[in-house]
mmCIF file of C-alpha atoms in Angstrom:
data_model
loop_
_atom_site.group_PDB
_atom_site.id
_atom_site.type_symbol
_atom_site.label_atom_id
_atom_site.label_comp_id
_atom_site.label_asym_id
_atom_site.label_seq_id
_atom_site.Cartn_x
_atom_site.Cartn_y
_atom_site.Cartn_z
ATOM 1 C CA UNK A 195 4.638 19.300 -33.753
ATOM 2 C CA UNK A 196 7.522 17.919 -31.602
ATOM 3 C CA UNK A 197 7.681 19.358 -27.928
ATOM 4 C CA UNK A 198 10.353 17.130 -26.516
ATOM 5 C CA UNK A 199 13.367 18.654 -25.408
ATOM 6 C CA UNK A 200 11.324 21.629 -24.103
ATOM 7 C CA UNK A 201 10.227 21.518 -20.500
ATOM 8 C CA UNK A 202 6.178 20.977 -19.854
ATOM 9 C CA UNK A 203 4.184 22.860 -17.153
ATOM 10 C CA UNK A 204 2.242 20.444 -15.088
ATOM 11 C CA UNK A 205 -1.667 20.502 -15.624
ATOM 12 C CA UNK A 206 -2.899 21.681 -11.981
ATOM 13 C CA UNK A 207 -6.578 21.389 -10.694
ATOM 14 C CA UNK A 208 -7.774 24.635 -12.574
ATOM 15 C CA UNK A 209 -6.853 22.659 -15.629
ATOM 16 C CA UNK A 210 -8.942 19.264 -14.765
ATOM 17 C CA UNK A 211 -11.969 21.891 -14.325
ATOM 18 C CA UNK A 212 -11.196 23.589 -17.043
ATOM 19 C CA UNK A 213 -11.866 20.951 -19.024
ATOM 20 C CA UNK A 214 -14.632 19.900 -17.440
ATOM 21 C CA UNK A 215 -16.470 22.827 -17.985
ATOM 22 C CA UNK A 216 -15.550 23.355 -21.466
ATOM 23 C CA UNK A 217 -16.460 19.644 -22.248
ATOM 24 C CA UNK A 218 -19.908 20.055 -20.309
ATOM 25 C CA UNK A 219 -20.400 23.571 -22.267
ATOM 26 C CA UNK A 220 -19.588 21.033 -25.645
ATOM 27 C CA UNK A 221 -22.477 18.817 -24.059
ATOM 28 C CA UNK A 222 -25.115 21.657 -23.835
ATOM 29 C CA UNK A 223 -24.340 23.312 -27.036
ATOM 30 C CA UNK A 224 -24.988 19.785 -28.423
ATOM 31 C CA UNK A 225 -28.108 19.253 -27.051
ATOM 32 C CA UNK A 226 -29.290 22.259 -27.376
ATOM 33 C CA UNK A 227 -31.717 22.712 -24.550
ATOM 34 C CA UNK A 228 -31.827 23.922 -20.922
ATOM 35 C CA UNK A 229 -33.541 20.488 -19.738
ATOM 36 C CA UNK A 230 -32.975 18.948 -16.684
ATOM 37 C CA UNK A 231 -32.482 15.583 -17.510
ATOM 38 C CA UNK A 232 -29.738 16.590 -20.196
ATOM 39 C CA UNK A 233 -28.166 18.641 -17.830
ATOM 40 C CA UNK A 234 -28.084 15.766 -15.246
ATOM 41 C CA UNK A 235 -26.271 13.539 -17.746
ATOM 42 C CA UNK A 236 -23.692 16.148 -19.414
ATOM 43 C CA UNK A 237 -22.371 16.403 -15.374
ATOM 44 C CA UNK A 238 -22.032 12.798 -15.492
ATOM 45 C CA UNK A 239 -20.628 12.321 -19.031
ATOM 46 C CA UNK A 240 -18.407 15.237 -18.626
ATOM 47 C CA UNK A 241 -17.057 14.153 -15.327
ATOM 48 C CA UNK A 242 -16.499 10.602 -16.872
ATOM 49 C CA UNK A 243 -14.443 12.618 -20.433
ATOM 50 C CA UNK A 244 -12.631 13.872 -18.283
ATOM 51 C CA UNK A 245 -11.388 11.517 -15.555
ATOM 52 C CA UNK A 246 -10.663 9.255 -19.250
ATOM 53 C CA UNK A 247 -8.464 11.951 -20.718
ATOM 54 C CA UNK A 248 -6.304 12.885 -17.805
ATOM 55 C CA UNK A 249 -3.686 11.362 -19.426
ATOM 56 C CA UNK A 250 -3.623 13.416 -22.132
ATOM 57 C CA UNK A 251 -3.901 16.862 -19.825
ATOM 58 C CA UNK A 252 -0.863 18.102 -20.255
ATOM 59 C CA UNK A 253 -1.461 20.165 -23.470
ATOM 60 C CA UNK A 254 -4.198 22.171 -21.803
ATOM 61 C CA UNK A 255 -1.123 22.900 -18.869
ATOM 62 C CA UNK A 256 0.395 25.851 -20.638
ATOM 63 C CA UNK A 257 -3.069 27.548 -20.359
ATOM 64 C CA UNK A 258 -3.137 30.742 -17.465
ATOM 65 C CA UNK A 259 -6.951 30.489 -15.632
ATOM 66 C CA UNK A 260 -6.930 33.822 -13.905
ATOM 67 C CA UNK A 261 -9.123 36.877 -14.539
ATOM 68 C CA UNK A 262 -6.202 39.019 -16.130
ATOM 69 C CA UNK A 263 -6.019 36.430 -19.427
ATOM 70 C CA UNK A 264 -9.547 36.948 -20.515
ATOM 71 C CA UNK A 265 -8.375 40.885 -21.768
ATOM 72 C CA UNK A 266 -5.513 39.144 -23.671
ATOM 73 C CA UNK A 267 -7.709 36.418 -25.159
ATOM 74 C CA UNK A 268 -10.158 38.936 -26.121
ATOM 75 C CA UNK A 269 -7.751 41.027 -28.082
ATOM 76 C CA UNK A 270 -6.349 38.253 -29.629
ATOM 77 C CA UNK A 271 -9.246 37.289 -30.990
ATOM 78 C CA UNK A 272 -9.841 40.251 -31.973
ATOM 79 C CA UNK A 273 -6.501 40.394 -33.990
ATOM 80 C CA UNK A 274 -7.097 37.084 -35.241
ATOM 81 C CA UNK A 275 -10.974 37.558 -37.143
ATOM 82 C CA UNK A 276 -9.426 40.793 -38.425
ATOM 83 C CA UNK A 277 -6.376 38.895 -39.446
ATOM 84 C CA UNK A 278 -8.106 36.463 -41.196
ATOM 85 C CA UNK A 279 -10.584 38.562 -43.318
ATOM 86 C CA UNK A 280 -7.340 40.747 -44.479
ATOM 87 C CA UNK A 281 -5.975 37.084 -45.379
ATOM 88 C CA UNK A 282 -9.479 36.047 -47.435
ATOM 89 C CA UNK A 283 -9.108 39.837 -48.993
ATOM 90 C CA UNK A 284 -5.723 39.324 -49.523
ATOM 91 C CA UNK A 285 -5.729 35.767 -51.344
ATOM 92 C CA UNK A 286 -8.629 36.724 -53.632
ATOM 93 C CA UNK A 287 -6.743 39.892 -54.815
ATOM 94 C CA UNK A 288 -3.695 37.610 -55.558
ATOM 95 C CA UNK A 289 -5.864 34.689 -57.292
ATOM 96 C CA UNK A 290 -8.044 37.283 -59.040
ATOM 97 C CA UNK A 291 -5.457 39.394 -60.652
ATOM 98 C CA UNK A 292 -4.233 37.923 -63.929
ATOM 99 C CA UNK A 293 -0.714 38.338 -63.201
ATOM 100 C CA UNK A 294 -0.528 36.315 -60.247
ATOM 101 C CA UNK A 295 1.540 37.877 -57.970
ATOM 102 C CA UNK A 296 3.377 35.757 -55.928
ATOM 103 C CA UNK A 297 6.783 35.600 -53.908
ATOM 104 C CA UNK A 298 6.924 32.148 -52.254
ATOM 105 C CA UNK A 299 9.892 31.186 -50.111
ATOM 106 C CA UNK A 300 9.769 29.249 -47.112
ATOM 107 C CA UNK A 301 11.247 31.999 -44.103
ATOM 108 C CA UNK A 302 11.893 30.643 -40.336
ATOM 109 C CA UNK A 303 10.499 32.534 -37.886
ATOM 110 C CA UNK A 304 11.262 32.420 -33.863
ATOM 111 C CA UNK A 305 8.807 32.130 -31.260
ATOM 112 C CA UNK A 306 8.902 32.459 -27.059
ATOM 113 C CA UNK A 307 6.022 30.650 -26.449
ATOM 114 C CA UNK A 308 6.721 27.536 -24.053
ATOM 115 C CA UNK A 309 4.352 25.262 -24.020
ATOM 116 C CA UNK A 310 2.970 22.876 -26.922
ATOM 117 C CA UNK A 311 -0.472 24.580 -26.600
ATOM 118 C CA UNK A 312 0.461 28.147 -26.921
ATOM 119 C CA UNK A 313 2.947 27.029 -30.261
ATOM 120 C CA UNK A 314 -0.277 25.280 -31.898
ATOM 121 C CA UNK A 315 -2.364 28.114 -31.459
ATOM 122 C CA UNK A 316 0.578 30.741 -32.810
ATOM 123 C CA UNK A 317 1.003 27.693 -35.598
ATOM 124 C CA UNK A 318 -2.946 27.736 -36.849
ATOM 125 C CA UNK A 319 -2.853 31.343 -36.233
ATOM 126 C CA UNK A 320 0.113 32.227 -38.652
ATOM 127 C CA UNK A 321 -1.399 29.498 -41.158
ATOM 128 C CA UNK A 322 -4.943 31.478 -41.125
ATOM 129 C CA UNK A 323 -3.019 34.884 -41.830
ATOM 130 C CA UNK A 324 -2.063 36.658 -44.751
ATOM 131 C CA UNK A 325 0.210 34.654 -47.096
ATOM 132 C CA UNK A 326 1.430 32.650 -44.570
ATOM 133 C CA UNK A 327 1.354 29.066 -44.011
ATOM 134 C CA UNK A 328 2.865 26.929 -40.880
ATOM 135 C CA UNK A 329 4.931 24.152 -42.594
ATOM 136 C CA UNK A 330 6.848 22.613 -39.197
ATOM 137 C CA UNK A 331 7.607 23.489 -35.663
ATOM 138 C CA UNK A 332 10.740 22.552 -34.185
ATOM 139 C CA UNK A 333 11.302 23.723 -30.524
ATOM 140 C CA UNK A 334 11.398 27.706 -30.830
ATOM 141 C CA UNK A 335 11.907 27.459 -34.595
ATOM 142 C CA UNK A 336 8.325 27.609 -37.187
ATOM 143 C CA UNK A 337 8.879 26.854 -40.376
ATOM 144 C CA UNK A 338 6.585 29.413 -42.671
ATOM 145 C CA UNK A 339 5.795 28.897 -45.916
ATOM 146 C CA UNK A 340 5.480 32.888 -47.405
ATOM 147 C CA UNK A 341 3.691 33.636 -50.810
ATOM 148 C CA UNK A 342 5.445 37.406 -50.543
ATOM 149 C CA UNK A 343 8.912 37.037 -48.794
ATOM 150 C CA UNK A 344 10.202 40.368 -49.283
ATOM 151 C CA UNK A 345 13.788 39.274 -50.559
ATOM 152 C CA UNK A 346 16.939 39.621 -48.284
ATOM 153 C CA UNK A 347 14.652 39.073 -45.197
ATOM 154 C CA UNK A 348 15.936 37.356 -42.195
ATOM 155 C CA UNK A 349 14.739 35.535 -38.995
ATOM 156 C CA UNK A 350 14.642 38.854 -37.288
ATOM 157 C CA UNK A 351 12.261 40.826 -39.508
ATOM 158 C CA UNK A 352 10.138 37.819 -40.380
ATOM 159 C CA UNK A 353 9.198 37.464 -37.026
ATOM 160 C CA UNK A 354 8.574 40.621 -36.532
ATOM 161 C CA UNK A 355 6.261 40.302 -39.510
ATOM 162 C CA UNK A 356 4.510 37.424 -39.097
ATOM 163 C CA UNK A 357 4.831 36.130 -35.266
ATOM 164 C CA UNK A 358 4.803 39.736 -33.357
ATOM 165 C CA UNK A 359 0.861 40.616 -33.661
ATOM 166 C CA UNK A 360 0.051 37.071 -32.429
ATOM 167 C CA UNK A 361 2.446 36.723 -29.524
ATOM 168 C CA UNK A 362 2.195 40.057 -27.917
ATOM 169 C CA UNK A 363 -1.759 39.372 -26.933
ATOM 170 C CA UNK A 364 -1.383 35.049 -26.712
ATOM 171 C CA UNK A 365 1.506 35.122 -24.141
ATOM 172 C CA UNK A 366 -0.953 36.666 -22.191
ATOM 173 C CA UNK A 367 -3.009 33.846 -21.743
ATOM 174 C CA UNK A 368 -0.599 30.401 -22.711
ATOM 175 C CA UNK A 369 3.038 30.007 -21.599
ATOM 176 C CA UNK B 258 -32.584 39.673 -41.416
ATOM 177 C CA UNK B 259 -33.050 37.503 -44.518
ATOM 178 C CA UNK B 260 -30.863 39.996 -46.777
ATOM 179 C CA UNK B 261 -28.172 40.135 -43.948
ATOM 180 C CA UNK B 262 -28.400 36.171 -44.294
ATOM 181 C CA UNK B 263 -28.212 36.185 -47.700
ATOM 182 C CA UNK B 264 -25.554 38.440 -47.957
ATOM 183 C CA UNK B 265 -23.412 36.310 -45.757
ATOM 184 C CA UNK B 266 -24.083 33.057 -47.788
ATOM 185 C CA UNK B 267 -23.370 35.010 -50.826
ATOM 186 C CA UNK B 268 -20.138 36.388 -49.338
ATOM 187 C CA UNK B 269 -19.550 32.732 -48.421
ATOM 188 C CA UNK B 270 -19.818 31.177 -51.429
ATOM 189 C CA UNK B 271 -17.704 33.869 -52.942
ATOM 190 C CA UNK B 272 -14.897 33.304 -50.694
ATOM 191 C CA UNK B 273 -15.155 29.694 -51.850
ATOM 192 C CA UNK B 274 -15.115 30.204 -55.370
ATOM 193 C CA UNK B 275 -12.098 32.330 -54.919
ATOM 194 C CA UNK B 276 -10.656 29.144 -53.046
ATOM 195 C CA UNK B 277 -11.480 26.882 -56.048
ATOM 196 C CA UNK B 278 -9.751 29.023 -58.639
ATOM 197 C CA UNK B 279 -6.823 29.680 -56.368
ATOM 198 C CA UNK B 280 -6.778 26.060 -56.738
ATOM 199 C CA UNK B 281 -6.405 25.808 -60.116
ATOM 200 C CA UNK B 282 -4.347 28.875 -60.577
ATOM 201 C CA UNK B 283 -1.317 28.684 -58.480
ATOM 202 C CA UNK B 284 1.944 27.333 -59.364
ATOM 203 C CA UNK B 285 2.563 24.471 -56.725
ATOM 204 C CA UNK B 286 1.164 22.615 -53.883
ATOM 205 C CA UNK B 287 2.246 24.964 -51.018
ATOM 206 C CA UNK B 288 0.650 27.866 -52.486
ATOM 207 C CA UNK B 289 -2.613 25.835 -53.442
ATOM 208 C CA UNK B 290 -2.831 25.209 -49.794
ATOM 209 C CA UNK B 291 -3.013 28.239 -48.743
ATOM 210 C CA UNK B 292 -5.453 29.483 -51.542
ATOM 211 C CA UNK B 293 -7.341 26.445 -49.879
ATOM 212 C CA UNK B 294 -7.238 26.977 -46.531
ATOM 213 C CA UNK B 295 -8.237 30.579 -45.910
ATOM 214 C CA UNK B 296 -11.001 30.784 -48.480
ATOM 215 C CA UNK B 297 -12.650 27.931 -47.552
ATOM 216 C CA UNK B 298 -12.485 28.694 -44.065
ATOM 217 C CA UNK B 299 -13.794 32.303 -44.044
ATOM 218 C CA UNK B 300 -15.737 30.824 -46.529
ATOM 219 C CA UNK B 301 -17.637 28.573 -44.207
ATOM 220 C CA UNK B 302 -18.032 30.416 -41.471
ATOM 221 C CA UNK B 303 -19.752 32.891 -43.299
ATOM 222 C CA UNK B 304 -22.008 30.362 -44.344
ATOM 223 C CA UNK B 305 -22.820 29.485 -40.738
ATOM 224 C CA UNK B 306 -23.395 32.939 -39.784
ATOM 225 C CA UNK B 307 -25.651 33.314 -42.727
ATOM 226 C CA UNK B 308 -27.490 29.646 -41.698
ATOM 227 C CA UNK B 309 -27.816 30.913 -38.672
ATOM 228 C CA UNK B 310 -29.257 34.205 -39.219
ATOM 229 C CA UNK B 311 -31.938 31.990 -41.431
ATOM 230 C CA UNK B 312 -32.341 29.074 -38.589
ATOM 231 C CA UNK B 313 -31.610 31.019 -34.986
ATOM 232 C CA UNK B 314 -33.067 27.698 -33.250
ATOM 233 C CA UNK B 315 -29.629 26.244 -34.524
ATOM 234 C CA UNK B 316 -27.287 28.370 -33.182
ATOM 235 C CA UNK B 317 -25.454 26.261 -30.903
ATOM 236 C CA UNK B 318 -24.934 23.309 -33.090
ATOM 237 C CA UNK B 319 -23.626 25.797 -36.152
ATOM 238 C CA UNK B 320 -21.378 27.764 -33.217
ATOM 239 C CA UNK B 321 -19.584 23.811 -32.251
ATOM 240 C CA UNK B 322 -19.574 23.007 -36.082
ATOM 241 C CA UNK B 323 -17.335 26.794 -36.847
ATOM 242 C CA UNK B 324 -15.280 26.292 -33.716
ATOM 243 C CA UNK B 325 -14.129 22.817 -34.713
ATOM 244 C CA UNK B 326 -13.513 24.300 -38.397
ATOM 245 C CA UNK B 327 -11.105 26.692 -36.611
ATOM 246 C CA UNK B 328 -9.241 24.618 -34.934
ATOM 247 C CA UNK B 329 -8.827 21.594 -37.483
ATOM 248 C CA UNK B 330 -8.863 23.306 -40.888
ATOM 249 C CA UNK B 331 -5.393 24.919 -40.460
ATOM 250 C CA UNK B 332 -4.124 22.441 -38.202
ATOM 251 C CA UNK B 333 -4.945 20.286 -40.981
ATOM 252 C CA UNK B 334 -3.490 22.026 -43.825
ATOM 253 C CA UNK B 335 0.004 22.385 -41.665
ATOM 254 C CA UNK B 336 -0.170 18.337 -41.511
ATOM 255 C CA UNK B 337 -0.135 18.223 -45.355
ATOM 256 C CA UNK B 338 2.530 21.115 -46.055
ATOM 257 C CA UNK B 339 4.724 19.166 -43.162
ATOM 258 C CA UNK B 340 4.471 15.384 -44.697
ATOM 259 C CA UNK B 341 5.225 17.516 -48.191
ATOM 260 C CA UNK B 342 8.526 18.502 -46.879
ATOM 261 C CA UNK B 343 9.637 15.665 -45.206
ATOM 262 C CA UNK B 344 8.844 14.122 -48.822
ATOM 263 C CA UNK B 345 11.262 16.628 -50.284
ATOM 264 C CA UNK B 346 8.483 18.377 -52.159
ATOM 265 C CA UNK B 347 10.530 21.786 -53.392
ATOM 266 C CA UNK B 348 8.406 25.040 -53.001
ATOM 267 C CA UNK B 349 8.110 26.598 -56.223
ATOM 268 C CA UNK B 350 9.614 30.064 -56.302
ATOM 269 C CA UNK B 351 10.534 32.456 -59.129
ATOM 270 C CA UNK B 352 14.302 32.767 -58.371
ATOM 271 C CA UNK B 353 14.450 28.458 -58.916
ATOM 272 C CA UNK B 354 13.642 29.027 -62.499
ATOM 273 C CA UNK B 355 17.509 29.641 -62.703
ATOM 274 C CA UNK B 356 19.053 28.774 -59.430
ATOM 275 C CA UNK B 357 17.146 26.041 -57.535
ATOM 276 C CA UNK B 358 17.400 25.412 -53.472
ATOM 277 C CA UNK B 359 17.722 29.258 -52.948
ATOM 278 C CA UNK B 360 14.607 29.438 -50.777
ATOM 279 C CA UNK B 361 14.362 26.397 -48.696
ATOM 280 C CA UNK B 362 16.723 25.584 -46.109
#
């Protein structure tokens, strides 16, 4: 997953507390209880993760914190669960039937996303999705391995195929 | 509530099966991967669900648990196909039977 050569957002404020917040969440869920004591140390421990991983911030940069990206996120994971149940359905009609029906090539597809974040998610997306696996990224490029490449397709329609569904609702909420 | 829970572990352990014999059944690595990776994934989360439908006091702990699954098991999976190119691993296709190299770049 190389991202040099593309320009990086800077992680602002929002994104520190963002991570905060989803690390202290991490800290509850683990514990498992409201108590007061726990809580008292998940602000500390939290505030400690992430004042150590600063540093590392700068994934978490091409995330948007406003109000208007929770509609996108919530359609895209909306797309996504059904995506991935049609992918399940899909693989266990192609392993099931006896004549195996399969059409592998490896197709390139183009992306707009910006930012490393919003690629990785669109990468793990696409490799959770029918017949499609993410091989390598390379700047606006994803390599996708395709058990049914229609034959004759090119970068144009195999984005549209496999990318389109994915980007319309994530560039919504990543760069 | 226990035959919704055992429906989903049933469902589960389906999806895995299907997984194991995609396994065994496809013609090369590329494809076994993503036999692998999509069964086993819906394949475990239904598995939570159903857990969790059985153990509701767990919740939170089987919520991190299918989150992290999300996140890792195709990010995972990506990692191996990628280090299989860069090895020159060929994808198998029908059309290299007779002409090889017409698929990959």
């Amino acid at each position: 997953m190389t991202t040099k050569s593309i320009q990086q957002p800077e992680p602002g404020f929002v994104h520190g507390l963002f991570l905060y917040l989803l690390v202290f969440t991490l800290w509850m869920l683990l514990v498992g209880n409201l108590d007061t004591a726990e809580m008292a140390a998940g602000v500390v421990v939290a505030l400690i993760v992430t004042l150590a991983s600063r540093p590392h911030l700068s994934i978490l940069a091409g995330l948007i914190i406003s109000p208007s990206a929770l509609l996108p996120l919530l359609r895209y994971l909306g797309t996504f669960i059904v995506a991935l149940v049609q992918a399940n359905l899909d693989m266990a009609r192609r392993v099931l039937s006896p004549s195996l029906p399969l059409q592998p090539a490896v197709v390139e597809v183009e992306t707009k996303l910006k930012s490393s974040l919003g690629r990785l998610i669109l990468a793990n997306s696409i490799t959770l999705t029918p017949g499609t696996l993410t091989v390598d990224v390379q700047d606006q490029v994803l390599l996708v391995h395709w058990v049914d490449a229609p034959p004759g397709s090119d970068r144009v329609s195999t984005t549209k195929a496999i990318t389109s569904k994915f980007e319309q609702h994530l560039k919504g909420f990543v760069l | 509530m226990r035959l919704i829970a055992d429906l989903f572990l049933v469902v589960g352990a389906a999806f895995t099966l299907f997984g194991a014999i995609g396994l065994i059944r496809m013609p090369d690595v590329y494809n076994r991967i993503q036999a692998g990776t999509k069964a086993v994934t819906l394949g475990s989360l239904c598995l939570l669900i159903g857990i969790a439908l059985l153990y509701p006091a767990w919740w939170s702990k089987l919520l991190v648990i299918g989150v992290l699954i999300l996140i890792t098991n195709p990010l995972g999976s990506s990692t191996i196909a990628r280090a299989l190119l860069k090895a020159g691993v060929k994808p198998w296709s029908k059309a290299s039977v007779s002409q090889p190299g017409e698929a990959d770049r």
